[in-house]
C-alpha cells in the first residue's frame, strides 16, 4: 500500500474512468508543480538499497518505521524486493542526481506475480527468516509471517489485475511527484495492455486515500484495516505519460 503519497500538485491528465460497479471519479486539478532538478527514470539495480531505505522510511503509515524494526531490510523484502527482482520494467524512481527520493513499483498481473514470488522470491527468505513463535509480536515478526504466507492475489480484485506501491521521502512530498510517478507507471501499464489496476492503503493513512481519490481511483473493497482503490484502464483512452504531455 502507498504509505507516503505526495500531495497532488500536477493535474491527473486522464479522462475519468469507470470501474465496474462503481461511480466515475472526477480528478481535482491541483496547482502547478514547482521547478526542480529531480526527474523520474527507470529503476536500476544500483538503486536497490535506496529503494529499501525509502520503504523503511515511509513504512509506518507514511512515517519513518526505522525505530520499529530490528532488521531494517524486512519490510523491503515484502513490499519492494519482489517487484525489483521479478518486474523491474514496472519499477520507476524519482531521483535528484544520484539520490533516490521516491519510487513506484508494481506488477501487471497480480495472480502471476504471486506465482512467481512463490517460485523465485520467498523460498530463500523463508530459509533465512524462520516462522516466528506465536507469542512473538512486533514488526519483525509480522513481516516474517508475511514472508511465510506469501503473496496471494485477491479474487475480489480480479477486474483490476495490476497493482502498485508508491512511496516518497518527505523532501519530495507536496510537489506533485506522486502524481507524476503514478502517471509514468500507468502509462507503462497501458502499453502492456493491463485491464485495470488497484492499490491498497488503510484508514491509518488518510493522505494516501485522498491521493488515490484525486487521481481517479475509487474504493472498491474495505476491511477494518485495508481499503482497496481501483481504476479501469480503457484501451481507447490511454493514460497520458507526463513526459509526452509536458
Coordinates of N, CA and C in Angstrom, one line a residue:
X1 N 0.8 -1.2 0.0 CA 0.0 0.0 0.0 C 0.9 1.2 0.0
X2 N 0.3 2.3 -0.5 CA 1.1 3.6 -0.5 C 1.1 4.1 0.9
X3 N 2.3 4.3 1.4 CA 2.5 4.8 2.8 C 2.8 6.2 2.8
X4 N 3.3 6.9 1.7 CA 3.7 8.3 1.8 C 3.3 9.0 0.5
X5 N 2.0 9.0 0.2 CA 1.6 9.6 -1.1 C 1.8 11.1 -1.0
X6 N 2.4 11.6 -2.1 CA 2.6 13.1 -2.1 C 1.3 13.8 -2.3
X7 N 1.2 15.0 -1.9 CA 0.1 15.8 -2.2 C 0.1 16.1 -3.7
X8 N -1.0 16.0 -4.3 CA -1.0 16.2 -5.8 C -0.8 17.6 -6.1
X9 N 0.2 17.9 -7.0 CA 0.5 19.3 -7.4 C 0.6 19.4 -8.9
X10 N 0.0 18.3 -9.6 CA 0.1 18.3 -11.0 C -1.2 17.6 -11.4
X11 N -1.9 18.1 -12.4 CA -3.2 17.6 -12.9 C -3.0 16.1 -13.2
X12 N -3.9 15.3 -12.8 CA -4.0 13.9 -13.3 C -4.5 13.9 -14.7
X13 N -3.7 13.8 -15.7 CA -4.1 14.0 -17.0 C -4.7 12.8 -17.7
X14 N -5.9 12.5 -17.3 CA -6.6 11.4 -18.0 C -8.1 11.6 -17.9
X15 N -8.9 11.1 -18.8 CA -10.3 11.1 -18.7 C -10.7 10.3 -17.5
X16 N -11.9 10.7 -16.9 CA -12.4 9.8 -15.9 C -12.7 8.4 -16.4
X17 N -12.3 7.4 -15.6 CA -12.5 6.1 -16.0 C -13.5 5.4 -15.1
X18 N -14.4 4.6 -15.7 CA -15.4 3.9 -14.9 C -15.0 2.5 -14.5
X19 N -14.9 2.2 -13.2 CA -14.6 0.8 -12.8 C -16.0 0.1 -12.7
X20 N -16.0 -1.2 -13.0 CA -17.2 -1.9 -13.0 C -17.9 -1.8 -11.6
X21 N -19.1 -1.4 -11.6 CA -19.9 -1.4 -10.4 C -19.7 -0.2 -9.5
X22 N -18.9 0.8 -9.9 CA -18.6 2.0 -9.1 C -18.8 3.2 -9.9
X23 N -18.9 4.3 -9.2 CA -19.1 5.6 -9.8 C -17.9 6.1 -10.5
X24 N -18.1 6.9 -11.6 CA -16.9 7.6 -12.2 C -16.3 8.6 -11.3
X25 N -15.0 8.7 -11.2 CA -14.3 9.6 -10.4 C -13.8 10.8 -11.2
X26 N -14.0 12.0 -10.8 CA -13.5 13.2 -11.5 C -12.4 13.8 -10.7
X27 N -11.1 13.7 -11.2 CA -10.0 14.2 -10.5 C -10.0 15.7 -10.3
X28 N -9.5 16.2 -9.2 CA -9.4 17.6 -8.9 C -8.1 18.2 -9.5
X29 N -8.1 19.3 -10.1 CA -7.0 19.9 -10.7 C -6.1 20.6 -9.6
X30 N -4.9 20.1 -9.3 CA -4.1 20.7 -8.3 C -3.2 21.8 -8.9
X31 N -2.5 22.6 -8.1 CA -1.7 23.7 -8.6 C -0.5 23.2 -9.4
X32 N 0.2 24.1 -10.1 CA 1.3 23.7 -10.9 C 2.5 23.3 -10.1
X33 N 3.2 22.3 -10.6 CA 4.4 21.8 -9.9 C 5.6 22.8 -10.0
X34 N 6.3 23.0 -8.9 CA 7.5 23.9 -9.0 C 8.6 23.2 -9.7
X35 N 9.5 24.1 -10.2 CA 10.7 23.6 -10.9 C 11.6 22.9 -10.0
X36 N 12.3 21.8 -10.4 CA 13.2 21.1 -9.6 C 14.2 20.3 -10.5
X37 N 15.3 19.9 -9.9 CA 16.3 19.2 -10.7 C 16.0 17.7 -10.7
X38 N 15.0 17.3 -9.9 CA 14.6 15.9 -9.8 C 14.0 15.4 -11.1
X39 N 14.0 14.1 -11.4 CA 13.5 13.5 -12.6 C 13.1 12.1 -12.3
X40 N 12.1 11.6 -13.1 CA 11.7 10.2 -13.0 C 12.4 9.4 -14.0
X41 N 12.9 8.2 -13.7 CA 13.6 7.4 -14.6 C 13.4 5.9 -14.2
X42 N 13.7 5.0 -15.1 CA 13.5 3.6 -14.8 C 14.5 3.2 -13.6
X43 N 14.0 2.2 -12.9 CA 14.8 1.6 -11.8 C 16.1 1.0 -12.4
X44 N 17.2 1.1 -11.6 CA 18.4 0.5 -11.9 C 18.8 -0.4 -10.7
X45 N 19.5 -1.5 -11.0 CA 19.9 -2.4 -9.8 C 20.7 -1.6 -8.7
X46 N 21.4 -0.6 -9.1 CA 22.2 0.1 -8.1 C 21.3 0.9 -7.2
X47 N 20.0 1.1 -7.5 CA 19.0 1.8 -6.7 C 18.5 0.9 -5.6
X48 N 18.8 -0.3 -5.5 CA 18.1 -1.3 -4.6 C 18.2 -0.8 -3.2
X49 N 19.3 -0.5 -2.7 CA 19.5 -0.1 -1.3 C 18.7 1.2 -1.0
X50 N 18.6 2.1 -1.9 CA 17.9 3.3 -1.7 C 16.4 3.1 -1.6
X51 N 15.9 2.2 -2.5 CA 14.5 1.8 -2.5 C 14.1 1.2 -1.2
X52 N 15.0 0.2 -0.7 CA 14.7 -0.4 0.5 C 14.7 0.6 1.7
X53 N 15.6 1.6 1.6 CA 15.6 2.6 2.7 C 14.4 3.5 2.7
X54 N 13.8 3.8 1.5 CA 12.6 4.6 1.4 C 11.4 3.7 1.9
X55 N 11.4 2.5 1.6 CA 10.4 1.6 2.0 C 10.3 1.6 3.6
X56 N 11.5 1.5 4.2 CA 11.5 1.6 5.7 C 11.2 2.9 6.2
X57 N 11.7 4.0 5.5 CA 11.5 5.3 6.0 C 10.1 5.8 5.8
X58 N 9.2 5.1 5.1 CA 7.8 5.5 4.9 C 6.9 4.4 5.4
X59 N 7.5 3.4 6.1 CA 6.7 2.2 6.4 C 5.8 2.2 7.6
X60 N 5.6 3.3 8.2 CA 4.7 3.4 9.4 C 3.5 4.4 9.0
X61 N 2.7 3.9 8.1 CA 1.5 4.7 7.6 C 2.0 6.0 7.0
X62 N 3.2 6.0 6.3 CA 3.7 7.2 5.7 C 4.9 7.8 6.5
X63 N 5.0 7.3 7.8 CA 6.1 7.9 8.7 C 7.2 6.9 8.7
X64 N 8.3 7.4 9.3 CA 9.5 6.6 9.4 C 9.4 5.4 10.4
X65 N 9.6 4.2 9.8 CA 9.5 3.0 10.6 C 10.8 2.4 11.1
X66 N 11.9 3.2 10.9 CA 13.2 2.6 11.2 C 13.3 2.2 12.7
X67 N 12.7 2.9 13.6 CA 12.8 2.5 15.0 C 12.0 1.3 15.4
X68 N 11.1 0.9 14.5 CA 10.2 -0.2 14.8 C 10.7 -1.6 14.4
X69 N 11.9 -1.6 13.7 CA 12.4 -2.9 13.2 C 13.8 -3.2 13.7
X70 N 14.1 -4.4 14.1 CA 15.4 -4.8 14.4 C 16.2 -5.1 13.1
X71 N 15.5 -5.7 12.1 CA 16.2 -5.9 10.8 C 15.6 -4.9 9.8
X72 N 16.4 -3.9 9.4 CA 15.9 -2.9 8.6 C 15.5 -3.3 7.2
X73 N 15.9 -4.5 6.7 CA 15.5 -4.9 5.4 C 14.2 -5.7 5.3
X74 N 13.7 -6.1 6.4 CA 12.5 -7.0 6.4 C 11.3 -6.4 5.6
X75 N 11.0 -5.1 5.9 CA 9.8 -4.6 5.2 C 10.1 -4.4 3.7
X76 N 11.3 -4.2 3.3 CA 11.7 -4.1 1.9 C 11.6 -5.4 1.2
X77 N 11.9 -6.5 1.9 CA 11.8 -7.8 1.4 C 10.3 -8.2 1.0
X78 N 9.4 -7.6 1.7 CA 8.0 -7.9 1.4 C 7.4 -6.9 0.4
X79 N 7.6 -5.6 0.5 CA 6.9 -4.6 -0.2 C 7.7 -4.0 -1.4
X80 N 9.0 -4.3 -1.5 CA 9.8 -3.7 -2.6 C 10.6 -4.8 -3.4
X81 N 11.3 -5.6 -2.7 CA 12.2 -6.6 -3.3 C 11.6 -7.4 -4.4
X82 N 10.5 -8.0 -4.2 CA 9.9 -8.9 -5.3 C 9.6 -8.2 -6.6
X83 N 9.3 -6.9 -6.5 CA 9.0 -6.2 -7.7 C 10.3 -5.8 -8.4
X84 N 11.3 -5.4 -7.6 CA 12.6 -5.1 -8.2 C 13.2 -6.3 -8.9
X85 N 13.0 -7.5 -8.3 CA 13.6 -8.7 -8.9 C 12.8 -9.3 -10.0
X86 N 11.5 -9.3 -9.9 CA 10.6 -10.0 -10.8 C 10.0 -9.1 -11.9
X87 N 9.8 -7.9 -11.7 CA 9.2 -7.0 -12.7 C 9.9 -5.6 -12.7
X88 N 11.2 -5.6 -13.0 CA 11.9 -4.3 -13.0 C 11.4 -3.3 -14.0
X89 N 10.8 -3.8 -15.1 CA 10.3 -2.9 -16.1 C 9.1 -2.1 -15.7
X90 N 8.5 -2.5 -14.5 CA 7.4 -1.7 -13.9 C 7.9 -1.0 -12.6
X91 N 9.1 -0.7 -12.5 CA 9.7 0.0 -11.4 C 10.3 1.3 -11.8
X92 N 9.9 2.4 -11.3 CA 10.4 3.7 -11.6 C 10.8 4.5 -10.3
X93 N 11.8 5.3 -10.4 CA 12.3 6.0 -9.3 C 12.3 7.5 -9.6
X94 N 12.1 8.3 -8.5 CA 12.3 9.8 -8.6 C 13.7 10.0 -8.1
X95 N 14.6 10.6 -8.9 CA 16.0 10.8 -8.4 C 16.4 12.2 -8.7
X96 N 17.2 12.7 -7.8 CA 17.9 14.0 -7.9 C 19.4 13.8 -7.9
X97 N 19.9 13.7 -9.1 CA 21.3 13.3 -9.3 C 21.4 11.8 -8.9
X98 N 22.3 11.5 -8.0 CA 22.4 10.1 -7.6 C 21.5 9.7 -6.4
X99 N 20.8 10.7 -5.9 CA 19.9 10.4 -4.7 C 18.5 10.0 -5.1
X100 N 18.0 8.9 -4.7 CA 16.7 8.5 -4.9 C 15.7 9.0 -3.9
X101 N 14.7 9.7 -4.3 CA 13.7 10.3 -3.4 C 12.4 9.6 -3.3
X102 N 12.1 8.7 -4.2 CA 10.8 8.1 -4.2 C 10.8 7.0 -5.3
X103 N 9.7 6.3 -5.3 CA 9.5 5.2 -6.3 C 8.1 4.8 -6.5
X104 N 7.8 4.2 -7.6 CA 6.6 3.4 -7.8 C 7.0 2.0 -8.3
X105 N 6.4 1.0 -7.7 CA 6.7 -0.4 -8.1 C 5.4 -1.1 -8.3
X106 N 5.4 -2.1 -9.1 CA 4.1 -2.9 -9.2 C 4.3 -4.0 -10.2
X107 N 3.1 -4.6 -10.5 CA 3.0 -5.8 -11.4 C 1.8 -5.6 -12.3
X108 N 1.9 -6.1 -13.5 CA 0.8 -6.1 -14.4 C -0.2 -7.1 -14.2
X109 N 0.1 -8.2 -13.4 CA -0.8 -9.3 -13.2 C -0.6 -9.9 -11.8
X110 N -1.4 -9.6 -10.9 CA -1.2 -10.0 -9.5 C -1.2 -11.5 -9.3
X111 N -2.0 -12.2 -10.1 CA -2.1 -13.6 -9.9 C -0.7 -14.3 -10.4
X112 N -0.2 -13.9 -11.5 CA 1.1 -14.4 -12.0 C 2.2 -13.9 -11.1
X113 N 2.1 -12.7 -10.6 CA 3.1 -12.2 -9.7 C 3.2 -13.1 -8.4
X114 N 2.1 -13.5 -7.9 CA 2.1 -14.3 -6.7 C 2.7 -15.7 -7.0
X115 N 2.5 -16.2 -8.1 CA 3.1 -17.5 -8.5 C 4.6 -17.3 -8.7
X116 N 5.0 -16.2 -9.3 CA 6.4 -16.0 -9.4 C 7.1 -15.8 -8.1
X117 N 6.5 -15.1 -7.2 CA 7.0 -14.9 -5.8 C 7.3 -16.2 -5.2
X118 N 6.3 -17.1 -5.3 CA 6.5 -18.5 -4.6 C 7.6 -19.2 -5.3
X119 N 7.8 -19.1 -6.6 CA 8.8 -19.8 -7.3 C 10.2 -19.2 -7.1
X120 N 10.3 -17.9 -7.1 CA 11.6 -17.3 -7.3 C 12.0 -16.3 -6.1
X121 N 11.1 -16.0 -5.2 CA 11.4 -15.0 -4.2 C 11.4 -15.4 -2.8
X122 N 10.2 -16.0 -2.3 CA 10.0 -16.2 -0.9 C 10.8 -17.4 -0.4
X123 N 11.1 -18.4 -1.2 CA 11.8 -19.6 -0.7 C 13.1 -19.3 0.0
X124 N 14.0 -18.6 -0.6 CA 15.3 -18.3 0.1 C 15.0 -17.4 1.4
X125 N 14.0 -16.5 1.3 CA 13.8 -15.7 2.5 C 13.2 -16.5 3.7
X126 N 12.4 -17.5 3.3 CA 11.9 -18.4 4.4 C 13.0 -19.2 5.1
X127 N 14.0 -19.6 4.3 CA 15.1 -20.2 5.0 C 15.9 -19.3 5.8
X128 N 16.0 -18.0 5.5 CA 16.7 -17.0 6.2 C 16.0 -16.6 7.4
X129 N 14.6 -16.5 7.3 CA 13.8 -16.0 8.4 C 12.8 -17.0 8.8
X130 N 13.1 -17.8 9.8 CA 12.1 -18.9 10.2 C 10.8 -18.2 10.7
X131 N 9.7 -19.0 10.6 CA 8.5 -18.6 11.1 C 8.6 -18.2 12.6
X132 N 8.2 -17.0 13.0 CA 8.3 -16.7 14.5 C 7.3 -17.5 15.3
X133 N 7.6 -17.6 16.6 CA 6.7 -18.2 17.5 C 5.4 -17.4 17.6
X134 N 4.3 -18.1 18.0 CA 3.0 -17.5 18.0 C 3.0 -16.3 19.0
X135 N 3.8 -16.4 20.1 CA 3.8 -15.3 21.1 C 4.6 -14.1 20.6
X136 N 5.4 -14.2 19.6 CA 6.2 -13.1 19.2 C 5.4 -12.0 18.5
X137 N 5.6 -10.8 18.9 CA 4.9 -9.7 18.3 C 5.9 -8.7 17.8
X138 N 5.4 -7.6 17.3 CA 6.3 -6.6 16.7 C 6.4 -6.6 15.2
X139 N 7.0 -5.6 14.6 CA 7.0 -5.5 13.2 C 7.8 -6.6 12.5
X140 N 9.0 -7.0 13.1 CA 9.8 -8.0 12.5 C 9.0 -9.3 12.4
X141 N 8.3 -9.7 13.5 CA 7.5 -10.9 13.5 C 6.4 -10.8 12.4
X142 N 5.8 -9.7 12.3 CA 4.7 -9.5 11.3 C 5.3 -9.7 9.9
X143 N 6.4 -9.1 9.6 CA 6.9 -9.2 8.2 C 7.4 -10.7 8.0
X144 N 7.9 -11.3 9.0 CA 8.3 -12.7 8.8 C 7.1 -13.6 8.5
X145 N 6.0 -13.3 9.2 CA 4.8 -14.1 8.9 C 4.3 -13.8 7.5
X146 N 4.4 -12.6 7.0 CA 4.0 -12.3 5.6 C 4.9 -13.0 4.6
X147 N 6.2 -13.1 4.9 CA 7.1 -13.9 4.1 C 6.7 -15.3 4.0
X148 N 6.3 -15.9 5.1 CA 5.9 -17.3 5.1 C 4.5 -17.5 4.5
X149 N 3.6 -16.5 4.6 CA 2.3 -16.6 4.0 C 2.4 -16.4 2.5
X150 N 3.4 -15.7 2.0 CA 3.5 -15.4 0.6 C 2.4 -14.4 0.1
X151 N 2.5 -14.1 -1.2 CA 1.6 -13.1 -1.8 C 0.4 -13.9 -2.4
X152 N -0.8 -13.5 -2.1 CA -2.0 -14.2 -2.7 C -2.8 -13.1 -3.3
X153 N -3.1 -13.2 -4.6 CA -3.9 -12.2 -5.3 C -5.4 -12.4 -4.8
X154 N -6.0 -11.2 -4.5 CA -7.4 -11.2 -4.0 C -8.3 -11.4 -5.2
X155 N -9.1 -12.5 -5.2 CA -10.0 -12.8 -6.3 C -11.1 -11.7 -6.5
X156 N -11.4 -11.0 -5.4 CA -12.4 -9.9 -5.5 C -11.8 -8.7 -6.2
X157 N -10.5 -8.6 -6.5 CA -9.9 -7.5 -7.2 C -9.5 -8.0 -8.6
X158 N -10.0 -9.1 -9.1 CA -9.5 -9.6 -10.4 C -9.9 -8.7 -11.5
X159 N -10.9 -7.9 -11.4 CA -11.2 -7.0 -12.5 C -10.1 -5.9 -12.7
X160 N -9.2 -5.7 -11.7 CA -8.1 -4.8 -11.8 C -6.9 -5.5 -11.5
X161 N -6.4 -6.3 -12.4 CA -5.3 -7.3 -12.1 C -4.0 -6.7 -11.7
X162 N -3.6 -5.6 -12.2 CA -2.3 -5.0 -11.8 C -2.4 -4.4 -10.4
X163 N -1.3 -4.2 -9.8 CA -1.3 -3.4 -8.5 C 0.0 -2.7 -8.3
X164 N 0.1 -1.8 -7.4 CA 1.2 -0.9 -7.3 C 1.5 -0.5 -5.8
X165 N 2.7 -0.1 -5.6 CA 3.1 0.5 -4.3 C 3.9 1.8 -4.7
X166 N 3.6 2.9 -4.0 CA 4.2 4.2 -4.3 C 4.6 4.9 -3.0
X167 N 5.9 5.3 -2.9 CA 6.4 5.9 -1.7 C 7.3 7.1 -2.0
X168 N 7.3 8.1 -1.2 CA 8.1 9.3 -1.4 C 8.7 9.7 0.0
X169 N 10.0 10.1 0.0 CA 10.5 10.7 1.1 C 9.9 12.1 1.4
X170 N 9.9 12.6 2.6 CA 9.2 13.8 2.9 C 9.7 15.0 2.1
X171 N 11.0 15.0 1.7 CA 11.5 16.2 0.9 C 10.9 16.2 -0.4
X172 N 10.3 15.1 -0.9 CA 9.7 15.1 -2.3 C 8.2 15.2 -2.2
X173 N 7.6 15.2 -1.0 CA 6.2 15.2 -0.9 C 5.6 16.7 -1.1
X174 N 4.4 16.7 -1.5 CA 3.7 18.0 -1.7 C 4.2 18.8 -2.9
X175 N 4.8 18.2 -3.8 CA 5.4 18.9 -5.0 C 4.9 18.2 -6.3
X176 N 3.9 17.3 -6.3 CA 3.4 16.8 -7.5 C 4.1 15.5 -8.0
X177 N 5.1 15.1 -7.3 CA 5.9 13.9 -7.8 C 5.1 12.6 -7.7
X178 N 4.3 12.5 -6.7 CA 3.5 11.3 -6.6 C 2.6 11.1 -7.8
X179 N 2.0 12.2 -8.2 CA 1.1 12.1 -9.4 C 1.9 11.7 -10.6
X180 N 3.1 12.3 -10.8 CA 3.9 12.0 -12.0 C 4.4 10.6 -12.0
X181 N 4.8 10.1 -10.8 CA 5.2 8.7 -10.7 C 4.1 7.8 -11.1
X182 N 2.9 8.1 -10.6 CA 1.7 7.3 -10.9 C 1.4 7.4 -12.4
X183 N 1.5 8.5 -13.0 CA 1.3 8.7 -14.5 C 2.3 7.8 -15.3
X184 N 3.5 7.8 -14.8 CA 4.6 7.0 -15.5 C 4.2 5.5 -15.5
X185 N 3.9 5.1 -14.3 CA 3.5 3.7 -14.1 C 2.3 3.3 -14.9
X186 N 1.2 4.1 -14.9 CA 0.0 3.8 -15.6 C 0.2 3.9 -17.1
X187 N 1.1 4.7 -17.5 CA 1.4 4.8 -19.0 C 2.1 3.5 -19.4
X188 N 2.9 2.9 -18.6 CA 3.6 1.6 -18.9 C 2.5 0.5 -18.9
X189 N 1.6 0.5 -17.9 CA 0.6 -0.5 -17.9 C -0.3 -0.4 -19.1
X190 N -0.6 0.8 -19.6 CA -1.4 0.9 -20.8 C -0.6 0.3 -22.0
X191 N 0.7 0.5 -22.1 CA 1.4 -0.1 -23.1 C 1.4 -1.6 -23.1
X192 N 1.3 -2.2 -21.9 CA 1.3 -3.6 -21.7 C -0.1 -4.2 -21.8
X193 N -1.1 -3.3 -22.0 CA -2.5 -3.8 -22.1 C -3.2 -4.3 -20.9
X194 N -2.8 -3.8 -19.7 CA -3.4 -4.2 -18.5 C -4.9 -3.7 -18.5
X195 N -5.8 -4.5 -17.9 CA -7.2 -4.1 -17.9 C -7.5 -3.1 -16.8
X196 N -6.8 -3.2 -15.7 CA -7.1 -2.3 -14.6 C -6.0 -2.5 -13.5
X197 N -6.1 -1.6 -12.5 CA -5.0 -1.6 -11.5 C -5.6 -1.2 -10.2
X198 N -5.1 -1.8 -9.1 CA -5.5 -1.5 -7.8 C -4.3 -1.2 -6.8
X199 N -4.6 -0.5 -5.7 CA -3.6 -0.2 -4.7 C -4.3 -0.3 -3.4
X200 N -3.6 -0.8 -2.4 CA -4.1 -0.9 -1.0 C -3.5 0.1 -0.1
X201 N -4.4 0.7 0.7 CA -4.0 1.6 1.8 C -4.9 1.3 3.0
X202 N -5.0 2.2 3.9 CA -5.9 2.0 5.1 C -6.3 3.3 5.8
X203 N -7.2 3.2 6.7 CA -7.7 4.4 7.4 C -6.5 5.1 8.2
X204 N -5.4 4.4 8.5 CA -4.3 5.0 9.2 C -3.5 5.9 8.3
X205 N -3.8 5.9 7.0 CA -3.1 6.7 6.0 C -4.1 7.6 5.2
X206 N -4.7 8.6 5.8 CA -5.7 9.4 5.0 C -5.1 10.1 3.9
X207 N -3.8 10.5 3.9 CA -3.2 11.2 2.8 C -3.2 10.3 1.5
X208 N -2.9 9.0 1.7 CA -2.9 8.1 0.6 C -4.3 7.9 0.0
X209 N -5.3 7.9 0.9 CA -6.7 7.7 0.5 C -7.1 8.9 -0.3
X210 N -6.7 10.1 0.1 CA -7.0 11.3 -0.6 C -6.3 11.4 -2.0
X211 N -5.1 10.9 -2.0 CA -4.3 10.9 -3.2 C -4.9 10.1 -4.3
X212 N -5.3 8.8 -3.9 CA -5.9 8.0 -4.9 C -7.2 8.5 -5.4
X213 N -8.0 9.1 -4.5 CA -9.2 9.7 -5.0 C -9.0 10.8 -6.0
X214 N -8.1 11.7 -5.7 CA -7.8 12.8 -6.6 C -7.3 12.3 -8.0
X215 N -6.7 11.2 -8.0 CA -6.1 10.7 -9.3 C -7.0 9.7 -10.0
X216 N -8.3 9.7 -9.6 CA -9.2 8.9 -10.4 C -9.5 7.5 -10.0
X217 N -8.9 7.1 -8.9 CA -9.2 5.8 -8.3 C -10.4 5.9 -7.5
X218 N -11.1 4.7 -7.3 CA -12.3 4.7 -6.4 C -12.2 3.5 -5.5
X219 N -12.7 3.6 -4.3 CA -12.6 2.5 -3.3 C -13.6 1.4 -3.8
X220 N -13.1 0.2 -3.8 CA -13.9 -1.0 -4.3 C -14.0 -2.1 -3.2
X221 N -13.2 -2.0 -2.2 CA -13.3 -3.0 -1.1 C -12.7 -2.5 0.1
X222 N -13.3 -2.8 1.3 CA -12.8 -2.3 2.5 C -12.9 -3.3 3.6
X223 N -11.9 -3.4 4.5 CA -11.9 -4.2 5.7 C -11.5 -3.2 6.8
X224 N -11.6 -3.6 8.1 CA -11.2 -2.6 9.1 C -9.8 -2.1 9.0
X225 N -8.9 -2.8 8.4 CA -7.5 -2.4 8.3 C -7.1 -1.9 6.9
X226 N -7.8 -2.3 5.9 CA -7.3 -2.1 4.5 C -8.5 -1.6 3.6
X227 N -8.1 -0.6 2.7 CA -9.0 -0.2 1.7 C -8.4 -0.4 0.3
X228 N -9.1 -1.0 -0.6 CA -8.6 -1.2 -2.0 C -9.2 -0.1 -2.8
X229 N -8.3 0.6 -3.5 CA -8.7 1.6 -4.5 C -8.4 1.0 -5.9
X230 N -9.2 1.3 -6.9 CA -9.0 0.7 -8.2 C -9.4 1.6 -9.3
X231 N -8.8 1.3 -10.5 CA -9.1 2.1 -11.7 C -9.1 1.2 -12.9
X232 N -10.1 1.3 -13.7 CA -10.1 0.5 -15.0 C -9.3 1.3 -16.0
X233 N -8.5 0.6 -16.9 CA -7.7 1.2 -17.9 C -8.3 0.9 -19.2
X234 N -8.9 1.9 -19.9 CA -9.6 1.7 -21.1 C -8.6 1.8 -22.3
X235 N -8.6 0.9 -23.2 CA -7.7 0.9 -24.4 C -8.0 2.1 -25.3
X236 N -9.2 2.6 -25.3 CA -9.5 3.7 -26.3 C -9.2 5.1 -25.7
X237 N -8.8 5.1 -24.4 CA -8.5 6.4 -23.7 C -7.3 6.2 -22.8
X238 N -6.1 6.0 -23.4 CA -4.9 5.6 -22.7 C -4.5 6.8 -21.8
X239 N -3.9 6.4 -20.6 CA -3.3 7.4 -19.7 C -2.1 8.1 -20.4
X240 N -2.1 9.4 -20.3 CA -1.0 10.2 -20.9 C 0.2 10.1 -20.0
X241 N 1.3 9.9 -20.7 CA 2.6 10.0 -20.0 C 3.0 11.4 -19.8
X242 N 3.4 11.8 -18.5 CA 3.7 13.2 -18.3 C 4.9 13.7 -19.1
X243 N 5.8 12.9 -19.5 CA 6.9 13.3 -20.3 C 6.5 13.6 -21.8
X244 N 5.3 13.0 -22.2 CA 4.8 13.3 -23.5 C 3.9 14.5 -23.5
X245 N 3.2 14.7 -22.4 CA 2.2 15.8 -22.4 C 2.8 17.1 -21.8
X246 N 4.0 17.1 -21.3 CA 4.6 18.3 -20.8 C 4.4 18.7 -19.4

